[in-house]
Structure formats: structure tokens, C-alpha cells
Amino acid sequence: MSDIAKLQIGESTYEFPLVKGSENETAIDIKTLRGATGGVVTIDPGFKNTGSCQSAITFLDGEKGILRYRGYSIEELAEKADFLEVAYLLIFGELPTKEQLDKFYNDILDNAIVDDDIKKIIDAFPKNAHPMGILSSLTSALTAFNPSSVNVDSDEEMYNAIVKIMGKFPVLVAWTMRKKTGMPLHYGSRKLGYVENILTMMFQKPNDEYDINPILLNALDKLLILHADHEQNCSTSTVRVVGSSHAGLFPSLSAGISALWGPLHGGANQAVLEMLEAIKADGGDTKKYMGKAKDKADPFRLMGFGHRVYKNFDPRARIIKKAADEVLGDLGVEDPVLDIAKGLEKEALSDQYFVDRKLYPNVDFYSGIIYRAMGIPVEMFTVMFALGRLPGWIAQWREMRLRKEPIGRPRQVYTGANERSFVKLEDR
Ligand code: ACO
């Protein structure tokens, strides 16, 4: 194949170089398009055909159902690594040595204390506030308490901002949940591992010890790894675009959390469980809901199905489905909602509508069932997604800054009124 793309507009032909990725993906580099053509732009709503950057962090092949972080398969990482190692790998590019990991974790712990005044902000939220709104606000508020994290002009300043947020974010997540469950805020312990601390900060009662259940620890570690990055999805692109204006790391992350909140993105894990509950309450008739999902006059969609990039099984969904079986089995939980989920999946996989559109279960289809078995309230599910996605967002933000990417500022095709004269209020 030639390494040039030719574009013909009217009588003129323009040439653009092709860019090749390390897995042989091909892109047309149109950086010179406007200049060469005198103002022509491309239009691609939802960026379905647009690469926004070159990135060395995550590779995914939606047709084949492949997901790799820094070259390592998600299956191998979920089985052999822990979340902190994966976070280090994503952010810094290589698996850490024992010394590197110990230093990283010590630096995180040294920066885990959240200013006590943040508690006043938490107090100001109504108890029924959605945890994603609280988390996004608190993450942004951190900037006010850590102004040095805004300007990150040296490697050292960037590293400091990273260990600060890796330390403080789990505290904010746990406090967000404790606000919901009415428990006093908790700091965990330096003696615990990263994910052990998360569980302890979330669940320890003020009048009791908290024994970490290894099944829950393993399940949470796996869930966090599976959610840790997914290249240029909606929230990650948001983090990169906000960060491209040189807003600091924390407000960029806060914007990413807001993007993740939507039910078409991370909010789907909450929406899936609510959908499964509604089907159960309606007598468990999965066929009725399959019919609704296929009816174009009905806005209902089968939540947890379909993906912008995967046109094959989401590899994360396979791992999570197995983990859901294990966790529920090990904990001795019988959840009728799991049976409804399995029933829906079976029907959808053999239904022509879903087959034709290549709609498969995505990462969110089974994760909520595990979170619920762990005792996490439904409204916290997307917060748990954010906790897992944190290292991915950081890695993508860091890469964007290190590559000195220009400010994100797309063009448009204007379709509004042509120039017209202003009409005074009394004459309208
Ligand atoms: N249920 C029923 N039909 C669906 C579904 C679904 N879940 N998803 C897609 N379709 C149909 C669409 O109606 C459309 O049909 P048409 O071609 O007849 O018009 C076709 O499949 C393509 O769908 P699009 O919306 O064009 O696909 P897009 O790539 O824009 O959207 C998305 C992907 C948003 C994930 C979509 O599949 C969806 O809404 N799924 C449910 C929500 C969900 O689970 N989101 C989580 C995604 S994973 C994540 O963010 C972590």
C-alpha cells in the first residue's frame, strides 16, 4: 500500500501522508488540510473515524476483542498483577521493580492526607446527592488546597501531582460512600496495601475491626485493573482536552469524572443494575425487554450492551462474568438478578438484531452484580469505575503534556442564520 492518501475536491487533488501505528493501524494525517485547501475541514460527529492523538498506552482491537496496556494483555494483567503495579505500568510505561513500586506507594501514602476543610464541603452536600457529583466537585476542590499541582512544568512537579491524586482520590471515594451510608469519615492505615486500604476506608465501622475478605480484595483488585484504561473513550478524551488548555491535573480529572457519569459511558453500570432490577420486578420477562430494546419507537436500550469500539466480545466482560460467578459462589450469595443477566445475554447473543449490529455485553454488564455482592450501594458503582480509571486518566494526561500536544480545539461546519440586522425589542 502506498503511504500517501489522495483527496480530490473539484478539479484539485491533495496528498496527505499516512501514519502507521505499531499494530499497523493506519491514519491519514490531515494536519495540512485547511491550509492546502483554503479552509476545508473534515466533519465526524462523535469522532467515530477520528484519531485525536498518537498514544503508546493502550491498544485495543474492537473487531478481535483484544485489549492490552503497554503491550500486556488484559487477561494476563488481571490474573497476575495487582492494581498498583498496573497503575505504575500505565503511568510510567514499564512494570515497576520492587524498589520502584515501594517508593511509588510510600510517596502515595505520604500524600494521602486530605485537608480537613474538605470535610466541610462534604457536609454541605445533601445526603441524597449523587456520589459522582460529589466526587467530581471534591476532585476539583483539591486544586484549591494544593495549588502547586496546577503548574507542572518539571518532571518533579508532575510526579508530585500524580502521587498526590493517587493518595487522595481513594480517600475521597471512600468519604463519598461514607457520606451516603452515614458513617464517620475514615483514613485507613499506612500498614495496608493500596486496595486493602480502599476496602477498609469504605467499610470499617467506627466500633469494630475490619477483617479484609480475600475474595472481595481479589475481586476489587481485578475490577479496578479491568477499568484502568481504555484509550480515547469519552472521559479520557475529556481529560486530555481539558488538560490541553494546561488546566491542572485535578480539574482535568474532575471533568473526566463528569463525562464518565453519563449512562452511555460509565454510568451504564448503575443503569444495568437498575434495569435488571426493573425486569425482575416486572416478573423477569426478559423477552419483553429484548422486544423493547429492538423497537425503534421505544427509547429503551439494553444497558451494558454495545460498544463504540468492540464489535466482538468485550474481553473485560468475559473476565468479569467469571469473577461474578466466583464471588457470588464464594460468598454464598444467590442473586436472582445474575440469572436474569445470564438469560438476557444468552438471548441477545442469538438474536438477529444484536448479531447484525454486533452488540455484545460490555464491561458494565456484570460489574454491578459484583459491586452489589460486595455491599457497595448502586449509586457508588460509577464512582468505583472512576477509581479504577484514575491511573488511565493520569497516564493519558501525562502523555499529552509530555508530548506537548496543542490545545484541543475542533472546527465546525456552521449551519445557522446568515448575517441579518438587529431588530429592536419594541419592533419585534
Ligand atoms: N440496545 C439496543 N440497541 C442498541 C444498543 C443497545 N444497548 N446499542 C446500540 N444499539 C443499536 C442502535 O440503536 C443502532 O441501531 P440502528 O443501526 O438500527 O440505528 C446500532 O445498534 C448502533 O448503535 P449506535 O448508538 O450508533 O452505536 P454507538 O457506537 O454510537 O454507541 C453505545 C455505543 C453508546 C455504547 C451504545 O451501544 C449504547 O447506548 N449502549 C448502552 C449503554 C452502555 O452499555 N454503555 C456503556 C458502554 S461501555 C463504557 O462506556 C464503559
Tab-separated table of C-alpha atoms and ligand atoms in Angstrom:
chain	number	residue	atom	x	y	z
A	1	MET	CA	0.000	0.000	0.000
A	2	SER	CA	1.212	3.488	-0.849
A	3	ASP	CA	1.921	5.704	2.124
A	4	ILE	CA	0.012	8.622	0.602
A	5	ALA	CA	-3.740	9.328	0.637
A	6	LYS	CA	-5.150	11.371	-2.233
A	7	LEU	CA	-8.174	13.612	-1.844
A	8	GLN	CA	-9.936	15.124	-4.809
A	9	ILE	CA	-12.080	18.241	-4.340
A	10	GLY	CA	-13.429	19.502	-7.661
A	11	GLU	CA	-10.504	19.600	-10.063
A	12	SER	CA	-7.838	19.716	-7.371
A	13	THR	CA	-6.055	16.727	-5.868
A	14	TYR	CA	-4.357	16.922	-2.490
A	15	GLU	CA	-1.958	14.432	-0.965
A	16	PHE	CA	-1.677	13.538	2.693
A	17	PRO	CA	0.798	11.197	4.388
A	18	LEU	CA	-0.391	8.018	6.074
A	19	VAL	CA	0.613	7.431	9.688
A	20	LYS	CA	1.152	3.843	10.841
A	21	GLY	CA	0.708	2.604	14.394
A	22	SER	CA	2.808	-0.156	15.932
A	23	GLU	CA	-0.074	-2.607	15.405
A	24	ASN	CA	-0.391	-1.485	11.770
A	25	GLU	CA	-3.418	0.748	12.209
A	26	THR	CA	-3.445	3.394	9.511
A	27	ALA	CA	-4.455	7.037	9.792
A	28	ILE	CA	-4.483	9.864	7.271
A	29	ASP	CA	-2.531	12.812	8.610
A	30	ILE	CA	-4.664	15.818	7.648
A	31	LYS	CA	-2.755	18.445	9.625
A	32	THR	CA	-2.220	20.465	6.435
A	33	LEU	CA	-5.786	20.083	5.081
A	34	ARG	CA	-7.162	23.554	5.855
A	35	GLY	CA	-4.086	25.383	4.730
A	36	ALA	CA	-3.765	23.417	1.485
A	37	THR	CA	-7.450	23.581	0.518
A	38	GLY	CA	-8.193	27.132	1.648
A	39	GLY	CA	-10.394	26.202	4.612
A	40	VAL	CA	-11.916	22.767	4.022
A	41	VAL	CA	-12.308	20.765	7.241
A	42	THR	CA	-13.491	17.222	7.970
A	43	ILE	CA	-16.679	16.505	9.886
A	44	ASP	CA	-17.091	13.406	12.025
A	45	PRO	CA	-19.770	13.661	14.741
A	46	GLY	CA	-18.881	11.544	17.757
A	47	PHE	CA	-15.333	11.249	16.326
A	48	LYS	CA	-16.196	7.782	15.013
A	49	ASN	CA	-13.410	7.964	12.405
A	50	THR	CA	-11.082	10.451	14.012
A	51	GLY	CA	-7.844	9.734	15.836
A	52	SER	CA	-7.262	12.569	18.281
A	53	CYS	CA	-3.660	11.704	19.152
A	54	GLN	CA	-0.865	9.177	18.893
A	55	SER	CA	-0.606	7.204	22.118
A	56	ALA	CA	1.656	4.452	23.437
A	57	ILE	CA	-0.510	3.486	26.423
A	58	THR	CA	-3.357	1.156	25.454
A	59	PHE	CA	-4.024	-0.924	22.376
A	60	LEU	CA	-7.443	-2.272	21.612
A	61	ASP	CA	-8.754	-4.123	18.614
A	62	GLY	CA	-12.529	-3.980	18.737
A	63	GLU	CA	-13.004	-6.475	15.923
A	64	LYS	CA	-10.856	-9.137	17.553
A	65	GLY	CA	-11.733	-8.280	21.166
A	66	ILE	CA	-8.117	-7.502	22.174
A	67	LEU	CA	-7.152	-5.115	24.989
A	68	ARG	CA	-3.545	-4.509	26.080
A	69	TYR	CA	-1.976	-1.999	28.471
A	70	ARG	CA	1.552	-1.067	27.375
A	71	GLY	CA	1.667	-4.332	25.388
A	72	TYR	CA	0.495	-6.662	28.194
A	73	SER	CA	-2.820	-8.463	27.646
A	74	ILE	CA	-5.667	-7.568	29.971
A	75	GLU	CA	-6.180	-11.270	30.685
A	76	GLU	CA	-2.603	-11.675	31.916
A	77	LEU	CA	-2.633	-8.463	33.947
A	78	ALA	CA	-5.976	-9.345	35.587
A	79	GLU	CA	-4.589	-12.728	36.563
A	80	LYS	CA	-1.017	-11.889	37.591
A	81	ALA	CA	-0.686	-8.206	38.511
A	82	ASP	CA	-2.158	-6.058	41.249
A	83	PHE	CA	-3.828	-2.710	40.699
A	84	LEU	CA	-0.938	-0.570	41.939
A	85	GLU	CA	1.520	-2.324	39.617
A	86	VAL	CA	-0.895	-1.760	36.732
A	87	ALA	CA	-1.245	1.899	37.704
A	88	TYR	CA	2.556	2.286	37.633
A	89	LEU	CA	2.753	0.451	34.299
A	90	LEU	CA	0.115	2.667	32.699
A	91	ILE	CA	1.512	5.931	34.025
A	92	PHE	CA	5.244	5.348	33.590
A	93	GLY	CA	5.291	2.816	30.738
A	94	GLU	CA	7.050	-0.194	32.311
A	95	LEU	CA	6.281	-2.711	35.050
A	96	PRO	CA	7.938	-1.463	38.249
A	97	THR	CA	10.775	-3.215	40.079
A	98	LYS	CA	10.078	-3.974	43.734
A	99	GLU	CA	12.040	-0.835	44.752
A	100	GLN	CA	10.185	1.369	42.279
A	101	LEU	CA	6.822	0.061	43.449
A	102	ASP	CA	7.723	0.512	47.132
A	103	LYS	CA	8.861	4.081	46.519
A	104	PHE	CA	5.732	4.859	44.488
A	105	TYR	CA	3.479	3.504	47.240
A	106	ASN	CA	5.386	5.302	50.013
A	107	ASP	CA	5.111	8.575	48.111
A	108	ILE	CA	1.384	7.947	47.631
A	109	LEU	CA	0.922	7.274	51.344
A	110	ASP	CA	2.924	10.404	52.228
A	111	ASN	CA	0.426	12.392	50.164
A	112	ALA	CA	-2.788	10.625	51.159
A	113	ILE	CA	-3.907	13.140	53.773
A	114	VAL	CA	-6.769	15.314	52.570
A	115	ASP	CA	-7.115	18.787	54.057
A	116	ASP	CA	-9.617	18.585	56.905
A	117	ASP	CA	-11.562	21.538	55.476
A	118	ILE	CA	-12.667	19.257	52.604
A	119	LYS	CA	-14.972	17.697	55.208
A	120	LYS	CA	-16.878	20.989	55.369
A	121	ILE	CA	-17.538	20.738	51.631
A	122	ILE	CA	-18.779	17.168	52.049
A	123	ASP	CA	-21.037	18.305	54.902
A	124	ALA	CA	-22.625	20.897	52.620
A	125	PHE	CA	-23.914	18.278	50.165
A	126	PRO	CA	-27.417	16.906	50.702
A	127	LYS	CA	-27.355	13.259	51.746
A	128	ASN	CA	-29.152	12.200	48.573
A	129	ALA	CA	-26.630	13.935	46.266
A	130	HIS	CA	-25.309	11.599	43.591
A	131	PRO	CA	-21.813	10.389	44.601
A	132	MET	CA	-20.425	11.185	41.125
A	133	GLY	CA	-21.389	14.846	41.575
A	134	ILE	CA	-19.725	14.874	44.991
A	135	LEU	CA	-16.586	13.149	43.686
A	136	SER	CA	-16.205	15.470	40.740
A	137	SER	CA	-16.645	18.541	42.969
A	138	LEU	CA	-14.196	17.300	45.584
A	139	THR	CA	-11.589	16.423	42.966
A	140	SER	CA	-11.827	19.923	41.567
A	141	ALA	CA	-11.764	21.419	45.082
A	142	LEU	CA	-8.454	19.652	45.743
A	143	THR	CA	-6.843	22.205	43.448
A	144	ALA	CA	-7.669	24.975	45.899
A	145	PHE	CA	-5.940	23.056	48.675
A	146	ASN	CA	-2.952	22.032	46.518
A	147	PRO	CA	-2.278	24.987	44.215
A	148	SER	CA	1.207	23.729	43.316
A	149	SER	CA	-0.380	20.849	41.384
A	150	VAL	CA	-1.652	23.273	38.719
A	151	ASN	CA	1.642	24.201	37.108
A	152	VAL	CA	3.547	21.060	36.312
A	153	ASP	CA	6.456	22.301	34.314
A	154	SER	CA	9.070	19.892	35.620
A	155	ASP	CA	9.106	16.089	35.935
A	156	GLU	CA	9.236	16.516	39.690
A	157	GLU	CA	6.134	18.735	39.810
A	158	MET	CA	4.294	16.291	37.572
A	159	TYR	CA	5.301	13.336	39.745
A	160	ASN	CA	4.186	15.187	42.879
A	161	ALA	CA	0.774	15.938	41.374
A	162	ILE	CA	0.427	12.251	40.404
A	163	VAL	CA	1.256	10.774	43.812
A	164	LYS	CA	-0.960	13.379	45.470
A	165	ILE	CA	-4.028	12.372	43.486
A	166	MET	CA	-3.220	8.634	43.698
A	167	GLY	CA	-3.133	9.116	47.502
A	168	LYS	CA	-6.099	11.425	47.983
A	169	PHE	CA	-8.541	10.060	45.405
A	170	PRO	CA	-9.316	6.755	47.228
A	171	VAL	CA	-9.895	8.794	50.398
A	172	LEU	CA	-12.405	10.992	48.544
A	173	VAL	CA	-14.082	7.898	47.061
A	174	ALA	CA	-14.396	6.290	50.495
A	175	TRP	CA	-15.639	9.521	52.069
A	176	THR	CA	-18.202	9.898	49.290
A	177	MET	CA	-19.545	6.450	50.147
A	178	ARG	CA	-19.442	7.071	53.894
A	179	LYS	CA	-21.464	10.244	53.371
A	180	LYS	CA	-24.057	8.054	51.625
A	181	THR	CA	-24.022	5.354	54.293
A	182	GLY	CA	-23.930	7.859	57.177
A	183	MET	CA	-20.593	6.662	58.582
A	184	PRO	CA	-17.891	8.906	60.062
A	185	LEU	CA	-15.008	9.637	57.699
A	186	HIS	CA	-12.037	7.304	57.867
A	187	TYR	CA	-8.393	7.379	56.788
A	188	GLY	CA	-7.400	3.716	56.632
A	189	SER	CA	-3.862	2.752	57.608
A	190	ARG	CA	-0.340	3.003	56.229
A	191	LYS	CA	0.105	-0.651	57.114
A	192	LEU	CA	-2.319	-1.761	54.421
A	193	GLY	CA	-1.858	-2.209	50.681
A	194	TYR	CA	-3.481	0.226	48.232
A	195	VAL	CA	-6.634	-1.800	47.552
A	196	GLU	CA	-6.805	-3.181	51.124
A	197	ASN	CA	-6.883	0.404	52.294
A	198	ILE	CA	-9.703	1.261	49.907
A	199	LEU	CA	-11.871	-1.551	51.290
A	200	THR	CA	-11.036	-0.588	54.862
A	201	MET	CA	-11.746	3.104	54.318
A	202	MET	CA	-15.076	2.229	52.708
A	203	PHE	CA	-16.348	-0.419	55.076
A	204	GLN	CA	-14.713	-0.267	58.507
A	205	LYS	CA	-17.284	0.545	61.190
A	206	PRO	CA	-16.208	3.002	63.902
A	207	ASN	CA	-16.821	0.449	66.670
A	208	ASP	CA	-15.314	-2.618	65.028
A	209	GLU	CA	-12.224	-4.177	63.491
A	210	TYR	CA	-12.357	-4.760	59.737
A	211	ASP	CA	-11.103	-8.109	58.515
A	212	ILE	CA	-10.367	-7.981	54.830
A	213	ASN	CA	-12.096	-10.770	52.960
A	214	PRO	CA	-9.542	-12.091	50.421
A	215	ILE	CA	-12.319	-12.900	47.937
A	216	LEU	CA	-13.533	-9.296	47.960
A	217	LEU	CA	-9.966	-7.994	47.827
A	218	ASN	CA	-9.163	-10.130	44.805
A	219	ALA	CA	-12.437	-9.197	43.072
A	220	LEU	CA	-11.962	-5.461	43.644
A	221	ASP	CA	-8.327	-5.607	42.529
A	222	LYS	CA	-9.418	-7.312	39.305
A	223	LEU	CA	-12.293	-4.896	38.678
A	224	LEU	CA	-10.003	-1.897	39.140
A	225	ILE	CA	-7.425	-3.374	36.741
A	226	LEU	CA	-10.076	-4.068	34.100
A	227	HIS	CA	-11.300	-0.475	34.274
A	228	ALA	CA	-7.863	1.146	34.455
A	229	ASP	CA	-7.629	2.401	30.866
A	230	HIS	CA	-9.450	2.166	27.572
A	231	GLU	CA	-7.640	4.567	25.238
A	232	GLN	CA	-9.539	7.573	23.859
A	233	ASN	CA	-13.025	6.984	25.301
A	234	CYS	CA	-15.345	9.877	26.227
A	235	SER	CA	-13.956	10.601	29.723
A	236	THR	CA	-10.315	10.101	28.740
A	237	SER	CA	-10.680	12.371	25.732
A	238	THR	CA	-12.269	14.896	28.100
A	239	VAL	CA	-9.288	14.681	30.461
A	240	ARG	CA	-6.875	15.185	27.544
A	241	VAL	CA	-8.825	18.090	26.046
A	242	VAL	CA	-9.257	19.900	29.373
A	243	GLY	CA	-5.614	19.234	30.227
A	244	SER	CA	-4.548	20.548	26.818
A	245	SER	CA	-5.504	24.051	27.967
A	246	HIS	CA	-2.913	23.494	30.730
A	247	ALA	CA	-5.592	23.324	33.377
A	248	GLY	CA	-4.026	21.275	36.168
A	249	LEU	CA	-4.344	17.536	36.694
A	250	PHE	CA	-7.123	17.736	39.295
A	251	PRO	CA	-9.619	19.872	37.323
A	252	SER	CA	-8.871	17.777	34.219
A	253	LEU	CA	-9.738	14.654	36.212
A	254	SER	CA	-12.835	16.322	37.621
A	255	ALA	CA	-14.050	16.962	34.067
A	256	GLY	CA	-13.326	13.310	33.209
A	257	ILE	CA	-15.414	12.182	36.186
A	258	SER	CA	-18.339	14.282	34.906
A	259	ALA	CA	-18.006	12.702	31.455
A	260	LEU	CA	-17.874	9.222	32.976
A	261	TRP	CA	-21.082	9.860	34.912
A	262	GLY	CA	-23.355	9.643	31.825
A	263	PRO	CA	-25.381	6.438	31.341
A	264	LEU	CA	-23.956	5.933	27.841
A	265	HIS	CA	-20.490	5.733	29.405
A	266	GLY	CA	-19.504	4.731	32.973
A	267	GLY	CA	-22.984	5.441	34.332
A	268	ALA	CA	-24.073	2.297	32.482
A	269	ASN	CA	-23.015	0.064	35.417
A	270	GLN	CA	-25.623	1.709	37.648
A	271	ALA	CA	-28.142	1.711	34.788
A	272	VAL	CA	-27.566	-2.029	34.172
A	273	LEU	CA	-28.391	-2.989	37.729
A	274	GLU	CA	-31.444	-0.718	37.784
A	275	MET	CA	-32.575	-2.294	34.501
A	276	LEU	CA	-32.080	-5.840	35.816
A	277	GLU	CA	-33.993	-4.952	38.989
A	278	ALA	CA	-36.823	-3.461	36.928
A	279	ILE	CA	-37.023	-6.638	34.810
A	280	LYS	CA	-37.116	-8.716	37.992
A	281	ALA	CA	-39.861	-6.549	39.494
A	282	ASP	CA	-41.800	-6.878	36.245
A	283	GLY	CA	-41.881	-10.679	36.542
A	284	GLY	CA	-38.492	-11.482	34.974
A	285	ASP	CA	-39.790	-11.494	31.399
A	286	THR	CA	-36.516	-10.956	29.500
A	287	LYS	CA	-38.217	-11.422	26.120
A	288	LYS	CA	-40.411	-8.368	26.747
A	289	TYR	CA	-37.296	-6.225	27.341
A	290	MET	CA	-35.498	-7.693	24.358
A	291	GLY	CA	-38.509	-6.587	22.311
A	292	LYS	CA	-38.376	-3.084	23.791
A	293	ALA	CA	-34.643	-2.816	23.042
A	294	LYS	CA	-35.266	-3.666	19.379
A	295	ASP	CA	-38.280	-1.369	18.999
A	296	LYS	CA	-37.059	1.865	17.390
A	297	ALA	CA	-40.130	3.699	18.739
A	298	ASP	CA	-39.107	2.790	22.289
A	299	PRO	CA	-36.161	4.718	23.806
A	300	PHE	CA	-35.215	1.679	25.936
A	301	ARG	CA	-31.773	0.248	25.258
A	302	LEU	CA	-30.318	-2.889	26.710
A	303	MET	CA	-27.885	-1.275	29.134
A	304	GLY	CA	-24.492	-2.968	29.291
A	305	PHE	CA	-24.750	-3.998	25.649
A	306	GLY	CA	-22.956	-2.497	22.701
A	307	HIS	CA	-19.740	-0.545	22.496
A	308	ARG	CA	-18.364	2.127	20.216
A	309	VAL	CA	-15.200	0.154	19.576
A	310	TYR	CA	-15.869	-3.509	20.395
A	311	LYS	CA	-17.712	-5.268	17.631
A	312	ASN	CA	-16.898	-8.540	19.305
A	313	PHE	CA	-16.980	-9.705	22.929
A	314	ASP	CA	-15.544	-7.070	25.274
A	315	PRO	CA	-12.622	-9.067	26.750
A	316	ARG	CA	-13.225	-7.386	30.104
A	317	ALA	CA	-16.814	-8.687	30.164
A	318	ARG	CA	-15.572	-12.290	29.857
A	319	ILE	CA	-13.266	-11.864	32.871
A	320	ILE	CA	-15.933	-10.057	34.904
A	321	LYS	CA	-18.601	-12.658	34.177
A	322	LYS	CA	-16.284	-15.368	35.530
A	323	ALA	CA	-15.414	-13.198	38.554
A	324	ALA	CA	-19.134	-12.598	39.257
A	325	ASP	CA	-19.732	-16.350	39.343
A	326	GLU	CA	-16.740	-16.875	41.648
A	327	VAL	CA	-17.530	-14.008	44.029
A	328	LEU	CA	-21.196	-14.877	44.392
A	329	GLY	CA	-20.317	-18.573	44.758
A	330	ASP	CA	-17.578	-17.932	47.338
A	331	LEU	CA	-19.739	-15.545	49.334
A	332	GLY	CA	-22.697	-17.904	49.097
A	333	VAL	CA	-24.866	-15.120	47.631
A	334	GLU	CA	-27.777	-16.160	45.451
A	335	ASP	CA	-28.739	-13.213	43.321
A	336	PRO	CA	-31.725	-13.712	41.006
A	337	VAL	CA	-30.516	-10.685	39.063
A	338	LEU	CA	-27.457	-12.703	37.941
A	339	ASP	CA	-29.798	-15.267	36.392
A	340	ILE	CA	-31.714	-12.509	34.595
A	341	ALA	CA	-28.403	-11.108	33.315
A	342	LYS	CA	-27.320	-14.508	32.026
A	343	GLY	CA	-30.723	-15.033	30.416
A	344	LEU	CA	-30.581	-11.671	28.652
A	345	GLU	CA	-27.051	-12.298	27.453
A	346	LYS	CA	-27.975	-15.706	26.049
A	347	GLU	CA	-30.975	-14.311	24.194
A	348	ALA	CA	-29.138	-11.281	22.861
A	349	LEU	CA	-26.187	-13.306	21.565
A	350	SER	CA	-28.503	-15.376	19.374
A	351	ASP	CA	-30.898	-12.582	18.389
A	352	GLN	CA	-30.607	-11.357	14.798
A	353	TYR	CA	-30.955	-7.652	15.774
A	354	PHE	CA	-27.999	-7.900	18.180
A	355	VAL	CA	-25.995	-10.206	15.902
A	356	ASP	CA	-26.422	-7.865	12.905
A	357	ARG	CA	-25.303	-4.853	14.914
A	358	LYS	CA	-22.505	-6.757	16.653
A	359	LEU	CA	-23.850	-5.867	20.088
A	360	TYR	CA	-22.126	-7.837	22.859
A	361	PRO	CA	-22.081	-7.412	26.649
A	362	ASN	CA	-19.627	-4.696	27.678
A	363	VAL	CA	-17.555	-4.245	30.847
A	364	ASP	CA	-20.527	-2.831	32.730
A	365	PHE	CA	-22.913	-5.714	32.204
A	366	TYR	CA	-21.676	-7.848	35.118
A	367	SER	CA	-19.597	-5.442	37.228
A	368	GLY	CA	-22.613	-4.075	39.150
A	369	ILE	CA	-23.567	-7.570	40.269
A	370	ILE	CA	-20.138	-7.969	41.891
A	371	TYR	CA	-20.206	-4.488	43.430
A	372	ARG	CA	-23.597	-5.215	44.941
A	373	ALA	CA	-22.419	-8.539	46.369
A	374	MET	CA	-19.560	-6.581	47.971
A	375	GLY	CA	-22.069	-4.325	49.754
A	376	ILE	CA	-21.442	-1.228	47.630
A	377	PRO	CA	-24.553	0.945	47.097
A	378	VAL	CA	-25.796	1.113	43.474
A	379	GLU	CA	-25.167	4.855	43.188
A	380	MET	CA	-21.494	4.226	44.020
A	381	PHE	CA	-20.909	1.897	41.064
A	382	THR	CA	-19.753	4.615	38.683
A	383	VAL	CA	-17.538	6.036	41.438
A	384	MET	CA	-15.852	2.619	41.577
A	385	PHE	CA	-15.335	2.834	37.831
A	386	ALA	CA	-13.707	6.254	38.313
A	387	LEU	CA	-11.420	4.798	40.978
A	388	GLY	CA	-10.255	2.148	38.534
A	389	ARG	CA	-9.917	4.598	35.633
A	390	LEU	CA	-7.799	7.053	37.653
A	391	PRO	CA	-4.370	5.696	36.541
A	392	GLY	CA	-5.502	5.616	32.920
A	393	TRP	CA	-6.649	9.226	33.037
A	394	ILE	CA	-3.369	10.219	34.718
A	395	ALA	CA	-1.303	8.304	32.147
A	396	GLN	CA	-3.163	9.901	29.234
A	397	TRP	CA	-2.905	13.397	30.747
A	398	ARG	CA	0.822	12.904	31.385
A	399	GLU	CA	1.429	11.641	27.866
A	400	MET	CA	-0.490	14.593	26.423
A	401	ARG	CA	1.620	17.055	28.449
A	402	LEU	CA	4.947	15.310	27.741
A	403	ARG	CA	4.212	15.270	24.004
A	404	LYS	CA	3.389	18.973	24.207
A	405	GLU	CA	0.123	18.444	22.365
A	406	PRO	CA	-1.613	21.629	21.173
A	407	ILE	CA	-4.804	22.839	22.819
A	408	GLY	CA	-7.818	20.761	21.750
A	409	ARG	CA	-9.983	22.998	19.617
A	410	PRO	CA	-12.054	21.345	16.869
A	411	ARG	CA	-13.612	23.166	13.908
A	412	GLN	CA	-17.261	23.080	12.880
A	413	VAL	CA	-19.498	23.461	9.860
A	414	TYR	CA	-21.770	26.410	10.631
A	415	THR	CA	-25.460	25.817	9.746
A	416	GLY	CA	-27.102	28.867	11.397
A	417	ALA	CA	-28.603	32.068	10.013
A	418	ASN	CA	-26.630	34.234	7.580
A	419	GLU	CA	-25.887	37.829	8.555
A	420	ARG	CA	-29.026	39.814	9.400
A	421	SER	CA	-29.832	43.175	11.009
A	422	PHE	CA	-30.709	43.511	14.653
A	423	VAL	CA	-34.387	44.319	15.332
A	424	LYS	CA	-35.064	46.447	18.413
A	425	LEU	CA	-37.216	44.872	21.141
A	426	GLU	CA	-40.164	47.239	20.526
A	427	ASP	CA	-40.143	46.377	16.804
A	428	ARG	CA	-40.217	42.573	17.204
B	1	ACO	N1	-29.648	-1.798	22.932
B	1	ACO	C1	-30.355	-1.782	21.759
B	1	ACO	N2	-29.866	-1.312	20.601
B	1	ACO	C2	-28.614	-0.827	20.605
B	1	ACO	C3	-27.829	-0.804	21.763
B	1	ACO	C4	-28.384	-1.316	22.959
B	1	ACO	N3	-27.680	-1.315	24.091
B	1	ACO	N4	-26.633	-0.256	21.479
B	1	ACO	C5	-26.649	0.054	20.177
B	1	ACO	N5	-27.867	-0.289	19.642
B	1	ACO	C6	-28.254	-0.171	18.230
B	1	ACO	C7	-28.598	1.269	17.879
B	1	ACO	O1	-29.976	1.535	18.072
B	1	ACO	C8	-28.180	1.322	16.427
B	1	ACO	O2	-29.189	0.659	15.684
B	1	ACO	P1	-29.509	1.135	14.149
B	1	ACO	O3	-28.244	0.903	13.385
B	1	ACO	O4	-30.645	0.281	13.749
B	1	ACO	O5	-29.876	2.593	14.269
B	1	ACO	C9	-26.937	0.423	16.364
B	1	ACO	O6	-27.116	-0.508	17.455
B	1	ACO	C10	-25.608	1.179	16.558
B	1	ACO	O7	-25.703	1.926	17.774
B	1	ACO	P2	-25.043	3.354	17.994
B	1	ACO	O8	-25.769	4.044	19.099
B	1	ACO	O9	-24.945	4.057	16.676
B	1	ACO	O10	-23.590	2.948	18.435
B	1	ACO	P3	-22.564	3.891	19.176
B	1	ACO	O11	-21.233	3.353	18.880
B	1	ACO	O12	-22.829	5.330	18.876
B	1	ACO	O13	-22.940	3.696	20.721
B	1	ACO	C11	-23.048	2.823	22.918
B	1	ACO	C12	-22.270	2.826	21.584
B	1	ACO	C13	-23.284	4.253	23.395
B	1	ACO	C14	-22.186	2.108	23.970
B	1	ACO	C15	-24.394	2.086	22.712
B	1	ACO	O14	-24.153	0.752	22.312
B	1	ACO	C16	-25.272	2.092	23.977
B	1	ACO	O15	-26.014	3.052	24.193
B	1	ACO	N6	-25.183	1.024	24.828
B	1	ACO	C17	-25.931	1.007	26.083
B	1	ACO	C18	-25.228	1.836	27.128
B	1	ACO	C19	-23.952	1.171	27.645
B	1	ACO	O16	-23.942	-0.006	27.989
B	1	ACO	N7	-22.876	1.958	27.720
B	1	ACO	C20	-21.582	1.502	28.267
B	1	ACO	C21	-20.549	1.451	27.191
B	1	ACO	S1	-19.060	0.779	27.841
B	1	ACO	C22	-18.353	2.065	28.669
B	1	ACO	O17	-18.547	3.206	28.413
B	1	ACO	C23	-17.510	1.718	29.758
